[in-house]
Coordinates of C-alpha atoms in Angstrom, one line a residue:
M5 CA 99.7 119.9 74.5
G6 CA 102.8 117.7 74.4
A7 CA 106.4 117.6 75.8
T8 CA 109.5 116.1 74.3
F9 CA 113.1 115.6 75.4
D10 CA 115.7 117.4 73.3
K11 CA 118.8 115.1 73.5
N12 CA 121.1 117.7 72.1
E13 CA 120.1 120.4 74.6
Q14 CA 119.5 117.9 77.3
R15 CA 116.2 119.5 78.3
F16 CA 112.5 119.1 78.1
V17 CA 110.6 121.1 75.5
F18 CA 107.0 122.0 75.9
D19 CA 104.5 122.5 73.0
F20 CA 101.3 124.0 74.3
E21 CA 99.6 124.0 70.9
H22 CA 100.1 120.5 69.5
D23 CA 100.2 116.9 70.6
G24 CA 103.0 115.2 68.8
T25 CA 103.3 111.4 68.3
D26 CA 106.7 111.5 70.1
G27 CA 105.4 113.4 73.1
I28 CA 106.2 112.3 76.7
V29 CA 102.8 113.5 78.1
T30 CA 99.6 114.7 76.6
L31 CA 96.7 116.7 78.0
T32 CA 94.0 114.1 78.7
G33 CA 91.0 114.1 76.4
N34 CA 88.0 111.8 76.7
G35 CA 89.8 109.7 79.4
Y36 CA 90.2 112.7 81.6
Q37 CA 87.6 111.4 84.1
V38 CA 87.7 107.8 85.3
E39 CA 86.5 105.9 88.3
A40 CA 89.3 105.2 90.7
F41 CA 89.5 105.0 94.5
G42 CA 85.7 104.6 94.5
K43 CA 85.6 108.3 93.6
C44 CA 85.4 110.6 90.6
F45 CA 89.1 110.9 89.6
Y46 CA 90.4 113.5 87.2
Y47 CA 94.0 113.8 85.9
G48 CA 95.5 116.5 83.9
Y49 CA 98.1 114.7 81.9
E50 CA 99.1 111.1 81.1
F51 CA 102.3 109.6 79.8
S52 CA 102.4 108.3 76.3
D53 CA 102.6 104.5 76.0
Q54 CA 106.0 104.6 74.2
V55 CA 107.8 106.5 77.0
D56 CA 110.3 104.3 78.9
G57 CA 110.7 104.3 82.6
S58 CA 113.9 106.4 82.7
V59 CA 112.4 109.3 80.7
R60 CA 109.2 109.1 82.7
S61 CA 111.2 109.3 86.0
A62 CA 113.3 112.2 84.7
F63 CA 110.2 114.1 83.6
I64 CA 108.5 113.6 87.0
K65 CA 111.6 114.9 88.7
H66 CA 111.8 117.9 86.4
V67 CA 108.1 118.8 87.1
K68 CA 108.2 118.2 90.9
F69 CA 111.6 119.5 91.8
S70 CA 112.2 122.6 89.6
D71 CA 114.6 125.0 91.4
D72 CA 112.3 128.0 90.9
L73 CA 108.8 126.8 89.9
Q74 CA 107.1 130.2 90.0
N75 CA 109.7 131.7 87.6
N76 CA 109.5 128.8 85.1
P77 CA 107.0 129.8 82.5
D78 CA 106.8 126.4 80.9
L79 CA 106.0 124.6 84.1
T80 CA 103.6 127.2 85.4
H81 CA 101.8 127.1 82.1
F82 CA 101.8 123.3 82.2
I83 CA 100.1 123.4 85.6
K84 CA 97.7 126.2 84.7
K85 CA 96.5 124.5 81.6
A86 CA 95.5 121.3 83.6
I87 CA 93.7 123.4 86.2
D88 CA 91.9 125.4 83.5
N89 CA 90.7 122.1 82.0
L90 CA 89.6 120.8 85.4
N91 CA 87.6 124.0 86.1
R92 CA 85.7 123.6 82.9
R93 CA 84.8 120.1 84.0
I94 CA 83.8 120.6 87.6
N95 CA 83.5 124.4 88.3
L96 CA 85.9 124.9 91.2
Y97 CA 83.7 127.7 92.6
D98 CA 81.4 124.9 93.9
Y99 CA 84.1 123.5 96.2
N100 CA 84.4 124.3 99.9
L101 CA 87.6 122.5 100.9
V102 CA 90.9 121.4 99.3
V103 CA 92.9 118.6 100.9
M104 CA 96.4 117.7 99.8
P105 CA 99.3 115.5 101.1
E106 CA 102.5 117.0 102.4
S107 CA 105.1 117.0 99.6
S108 CA 108.7 118.2 99.1
S109 CA 107.5 119.3 95.7
K110 CA 106.2 122.8 95.3
V111 CA 103.6 121.7 92.7
N112 CA 100.8 121.1 95.1
Q113 CA 101.2 124.6 96.6
Y114 CA 101.3 126.2 93.2
M115 CA 98.2 124.3 92.1
L116 CA 96.4 125.4 95.3
R117 CA 97.2 129.1 94.7
Y118 CA 95.9 128.9 91.1
I119 CA 92.8 127.0 92.2
Y120 CA 92.0 130.0 94.6
R121 CA 91.5 132.1 91.4
F122 CA 88.5 130.1 90.5
A123 CA 87.2 129.1 93.9
Q124 CA 84.8 130.7 96.2
P125 CA 86.2 133.2 98.8
M126 CA 85.6 130.8 101.7
L127 CA 87.6 127.9 100.2
R128 CA 89.7 126.3 102.9
K129 CA 92.9 124.2 102.7
M130 CA 93.9 121.3 104.8
E131 CA 97.2 119.4 104.6
L132 CA 98.0 115.8 105.6
V133 CA 101.6 115.3 106.8
K134 CA 103.7 112.2 107.4
A135 CA 103.0 110.2 110.5
L136 CA 105.6 108.5 112.6
P137 CA 106.9 105.3 111.1
A138 CA 105.8 103.4 114.2
S139 CA 102.1 104.2 113.3
I140 CA 102.2 102.6 109.8
S141 CA 100.2 99.5 109.2
F142 CA 99.2 97.2 106.3
D143 CA 95.7 96.3 105.1
M144 CA 96.3 92.5 105.1
D145 CA 92.6 91.7 104.7
G146 CA 92.4 93.8 101.5
Y147 CA 95.6 92.4 100.2
E148 CA 94.5 88.8 100.8
Q149 CA 91.2 89.4 99.0
S150 CA 92.9 91.1 96.0
Y151 CA 95.9 88.8 95.6
L152 CA 96.4 85.9 98.0
D153 CA 92.9 84.5 97.6
D154 CA 93.1 84.6 93.8
V155 CA 92.0 81.4 92.0
L156 CA 93.0 79.8 88.6
E157 CA 90.7 79.2 85.7
N158 CA 90.0 75.7 87.0
G159 CA 88.9 77.1 90.3
R160 CA 91.9 76.0 92.3
P161 CA 93.7 78.4 94.5
R162 CA 96.6 80.2 92.9
Y163 CA 98.8 80.0 96.0
T164 CA 99.3 77.3 98.6
Q165 CA 98.8 78.0 102.2
A166 CA 102.6 77.9 102.7
Q167 CA 103.1 80.4 99.9
K168 CA 100.6 82.7 101.5
E169 CA 102.3 82.5 104.9
D170 CA 105.7 83.3 103.2
V171 CA 104.2 86.5 101.7
K172 CA 102.6 87.5 105.0
Q173 CA 105.9 87.0 106.7
S174 CA 107.7 89.2 104.1
I175 CA 105.1 91.9 104.7
Q176 CA 105.6 91.7 108.4
N177 CA 109.4 91.9 107.9
M178 CA 108.9 95.0 105.8
L179 CA 106.8 96.6 108.5
D180 CA 109.3 95.8 111.2
L181 CA 112.0 97.6 109.2
I182 CA 109.7 100.6 108.6
H183 CA 108.8 100.8 112.3
Q184 CA 112.5 101.2 113.2
K185 CA 113.0 104.1 110.9
D186 CA 113.0 107.8 111.7
Y187 CA 111.2 108.8 108.5
F188 CA 109.0 106.9 106.0
T189 CA 108.6 107.3 102.3
I190 CA 106.6 104.9 100.2
A191 CA 108.9 105.2 97.2
K192 CA 112.0 104.1 99.1
D193 CA 110.6 101.9 101.9
V194 CA 108.0 99.8 100.0
R195 CA 109.9 98.0 97.3
K196 CA 107.1 95.9 95.7
S197 CA 104.6 98.2 94.0
R198 CA 101.7 95.9 94.6
F199 CA 102.1 96.5 98.4
R200 CA 101.8 100.2 98.1
P201 CA 98.0 100.7 97.9
Y202 CA 97.7 98.7 101.1
M203 CA 100.0 100.8 103.3
M204 CA 97.9 102.6 106.0
N205 CA 98.3 105.3 108.7
F206 CA 101.3 107.0 107.1
L207 CA 99.4 110.4 106.8
K208 CA 97.7 112.5 109.4
F209 CA 96.2 116.0 109.6
A210 CA 98.8 118.7 110.1
T211 CA 96.9 120.1 113.1
E212 CA 94.3 118.8 115.5
Q213 CA 92.2 121.8 114.6
D214 CA 92.1 120.8 111.0
E215 CA 91.1 117.2 112.0
Q216 CA 88.3 118.5 114.3
L217 CA 87.0 120.9 111.6
C218 CA 87.0 118.2 108.9
A219 CA 85.1 115.9 111.3
T220 CA 82.3 118.5 111.5
I221 CA 82.0 119.2 107.8
R222 CA 78.9 117.6 106.3
K223 CA 77.5 117.6 102.8
Q224 CA 80.2 119.8 101.3
N225 CA 82.3 119.5 98.1
I226 CA 85.9 118.5 98.8
L227 CA 88.7 118.5 96.2
V228 CA 91.7 116.3 96.9
I229 CA 94.8 117.2 94.9
D230 CA 98.2 115.7 94.3
D231 CA 101.0 116.3 91.8
V232 CA 101.8 112.9 90.4
T233 CA 99.8 109.6 90.9
T234 CA 101.5 106.3 90.0
S235 CA 100.4 103.5 92.4
G236 CA 97.7 105.6 94.0
S237 CA 99.0 104.9 97.5
T238 CA 99.1 108.4 98.7
L239 CA 95.7 109.4 97.4
N240 CA 94.2 106.2 98.7
E241 CA 95.5 107.1 102.2
V242 CA 94.2 110.7 102.0
L243 CA 90.7 109.3 101.2
R244 CA 90.9 106.7 103.9
V245 CA 91.6 109.4 106.5
L246 CA 88.7 111.5 105.2
R247 CA 86.4 108.6 105.2
I248 CA 87.2 107.7 108.8
L249 CA 86.0 111.1 109.9
N250 CA 82.8 111.0 107.9
E251 CA 81.3 109.9 104.5
D252 CA 78.8 112.7 104.1
N253 CA 80.9 114.8 101.7
D254 CA 81.1 114.7 97.9
V255 CA 84.8 114.1 97.2
T256 CA 86.5 114.7 93.9
V257 CA 90.2 113.7 93.3
F258 CA 92.6 115.4 90.9
S259 CA 96.2 114.6 90.0
L260 CA 98.3 116.8 87.7
I261 CA 99.8 113.7 86.1
G262 CA 97.9 110.4 86.5
R263 CA 97.0 107.0 85.1
K264 CA 93.6 105.7 83.8
D265 CA 94.4 102.2 85.0
L266 CA 94.6 102.9 88.8
M267 CA 93.1 100.3 91.0
A268 CA 89.4 101.1 91.1
E269 CA 88.9 98.6 93.8
S270 CA 91.6 100.1 96.0
M271 CA 88.9 101.8 98.1

């Protein structure tokens, strides 16, 4: 399955039978399952290497913010094909709970409705919503281990202590600005992409009842879903919230459009 952009018509064209060499995205094959977030991560489609950033962004916007998703046969088929493929891999009937982040996109909700067709009757859904900006924090220890404590081939530190302090101050300045906001979004408020996987506490359970229920769940299969995964920040935070409650469940992660080179060490 592929998708291309028709410059004359100024629209995206889907081909559900063939993968063309000029396709924007392709249904993932052998790379469909990778290790990321310390979990089993599946993704439905990946962008072709030759696609430039502007086309990639336009396609993401087209998929996520279609005016009438349910009445768009190309997009609904696009989503269903990925879920069908996922079901063949993991058998969705074996899952007890679906967790997803709040999104202005309608894709997550549509994926959920389609997943219910395969899942057991008692499948439950929980949603994580945006927390107040004042609650947001940064995993400085993790960032130091991954970046600031890096060494050169000769064994010498890559950064001087002064350089490390400058970076830490810039992170603190970023957090100070975020804490003053009324609403937080990673895409707009975290300019440097390498910072994004280390943002914490920006999601919370939609209700206290959901949080309490999730805390009591043990040894069940949980599916975490999201529409598009780029830096992995959102999925990383969803998994962190689940892990805080307990680590007794078997968690699988799925993204409609994803990347095989996500930070496997981000968890």
